[in-house]
Short mmCIF file of C-alpha atoms in Angstrom, two decimals:
data_model
loop_
_atom_site.label_atom_id
_atom_site.label_comp_id
_atom_site.label_asym_id
_atom_site.label_seq_id
_atom_site.Cartn_x
_atom_site.Cartn_y
_atom_site.Cartn_z
CA MET R 83 -71.33 -3.15 28.88
CA THR R 84 -67.76 -2.18 28.16
CA VAL R 85 -65.39 -0.52 30.59
CA SER R 86 -65.46 2.62 28.43
CA ASN R 87 -69.25 2.82 28.65
CA THR R 88 -69.11 2.26 32.41
CA VAL R 89 -66.57 5.06 32.83
CA ASP R 90 -68.69 7.34 30.62
CA GLN R 91 -71.83 6.64 32.61
CA TYR R 92 -70.13 7.14 35.96
CA THR R 93 -68.41 10.38 34.96
CA ILE R 94 -71.68 11.76 33.58
CA MET R 95 -73.60 10.81 36.73
CA SER R 96 -70.96 12.13 39.12
CA GLY R 97 -70.49 15.42 37.27
CA ASP R 98 -66.80 14.69 36.75
CA ARG R 99 -67.17 14.43 32.99
CA SER R 100 -67.18 18.21 32.52
CA LYS R 101 -64.11 18.52 34.77
CA ILE R 102 -62.28 15.92 32.67
CA LYS R 103 -63.32 17.65 29.44
CA ASP R 104 -62.16 21.01 30.80
CA LEU R 105 -58.84 19.51 31.84
CA LEU R 106 -58.39 17.95 28.39
CA CYS R 107 -59.26 21.19 26.57
CA ASN R 108 -56.84 23.17 28.75
CA ARG R 109 -53.99 20.71 28.28
CA LEU R 110 -54.52 20.49 24.52
CA THR R 111 -54.44 24.28 24.28
CA GLU R 112 -51.36 24.55 26.51
CA CYS R 113 -49.35 22.05 24.48
CA GLY R 114 -50.24 23.64 21.14
CA TRP R 115 -52.33 20.72 19.89
CA ARG R 116 -55.26 22.91 18.87
CA ASP R 117 -52.96 25.10 16.76
CA GLU R 118 -51.42 22.01 15.14
CA VAL R 119 -54.86 20.65 14.23
CA ARG R 120 -55.97 24.04 12.91
CA LEU R 121 -52.86 24.13 10.70
CA LEU R 122 -53.49 20.54 9.60
CA CYS R 123 -57.02 21.50 8.53
CA ARG R 124 -55.75 24.52 6.61
CA ASN R 125 -53.12 22.43 4.83
CA ILE R 126 -55.67 19.81 3.83
CA LEU R 127 -58.04 22.49 2.55
CA VAL R 128 -55.27 24.14 0.53
CA GLU R 129 -54.15 20.76 -0.83
CA LYS R 130 -57.71 19.78 -1.80
CA ASN R 131 -58.72 23.26 -2.97
CA GLY R 132 -58.61 22.25 -6.62
CA ASN R 133 -61.18 19.59 -5.78
CA ASN R 134 -63.71 22.10 -4.34
CA SER R 135 -65.90 19.21 -3.25
CA LEU R 136 -64.40 18.58 0.18
CA SER R 137 -67.25 18.45 2.69
CA VAL R 138 -66.96 19.08 6.42
CA GLU R 139 -67.50 15.36 7.00
CA GLN R 140 -64.65 14.49 4.64
CA LEU R 141 -62.37 17.01 6.35
CA ILE R 142 -63.23 15.55 9.76
CA ALA R 143 -62.66 12.00 8.49
CA GLU R 144 -59.23 12.97 7.19
CA VAL R 145 -58.14 15.08 10.17
CA THR R 146 -59.38 12.91 13.06
CA PRO R 147 -56.86 10.04 12.83
CA LYS R 148 -53.97 12.47 12.40
CA ALA R 149 -55.19 14.71 15.23
CA ARG R 150 -55.43 11.73 17.59
CA THR R 151 -51.81 10.83 16.95
CA LEU R 152 -50.78 14.41 17.74
CA VAL R 153 -52.13 14.26 21.33
CA PRO R 154 -49.02 14.16 23.53
CA ASP R 155 -48.48 11.04 25.65
CA ALA R 156 -48.18 13.22 28.76
CA VAL R 157 -51.74 14.51 28.22
CA LYS R 158 -53.07 10.99 27.68
CA LYS R 159 -51.32 9.76 30.84
CA GLU R 160 -52.59 12.68 32.92
CA LEU R 161 -56.18 12.06 31.82
CA LEU R 162 -55.88 8.34 32.46
CA MET R 163 -54.58 9.01 35.97
CA LYS R 164 -57.43 11.47 36.61
CA ILE R 165 -60.02 8.91 35.48
CA ARG R 166 -58.42 6.18 37.61
CA THR R 167 -58.45 8.51 40.63
CA ILE R 168 -62.15 9.27 40.10
CA LEU R 169 -63.00 5.57 39.79
CA ALA R 170 -60.90 4.70 42.87
CA GLU R 171 -62.70 7.38 44.87
CA ASN R 172 -66.00 5.95 43.69
CA GLU R 173 -65.03 2.47 44.83
CA ALA R 174 -63.90 3.81 48.20
CA ASP R 175 -67.25 5.57 48.67
CA ASN R 176 -69.22 2.36 47.99
#
């Protein structure tokens, strides 16, 4: 089992997963990431419009790597610290 799977399982069991997801959604909205990704999708659709055969899956495949690079380092660091805090609290409780 990988560390990622262990973290996923613990956060699901402890109920912290929804708190982490809420924090991530709020931070991404606050920093304008959602708007950037929305604009990225629109630009890709306009660019590929002549093709008319762009499926949702193809759009997701094209947008996902770019969207991941647009997540600010500060948001990534904050989430990492939150996860570490949750895991440290778990270890202290055991």
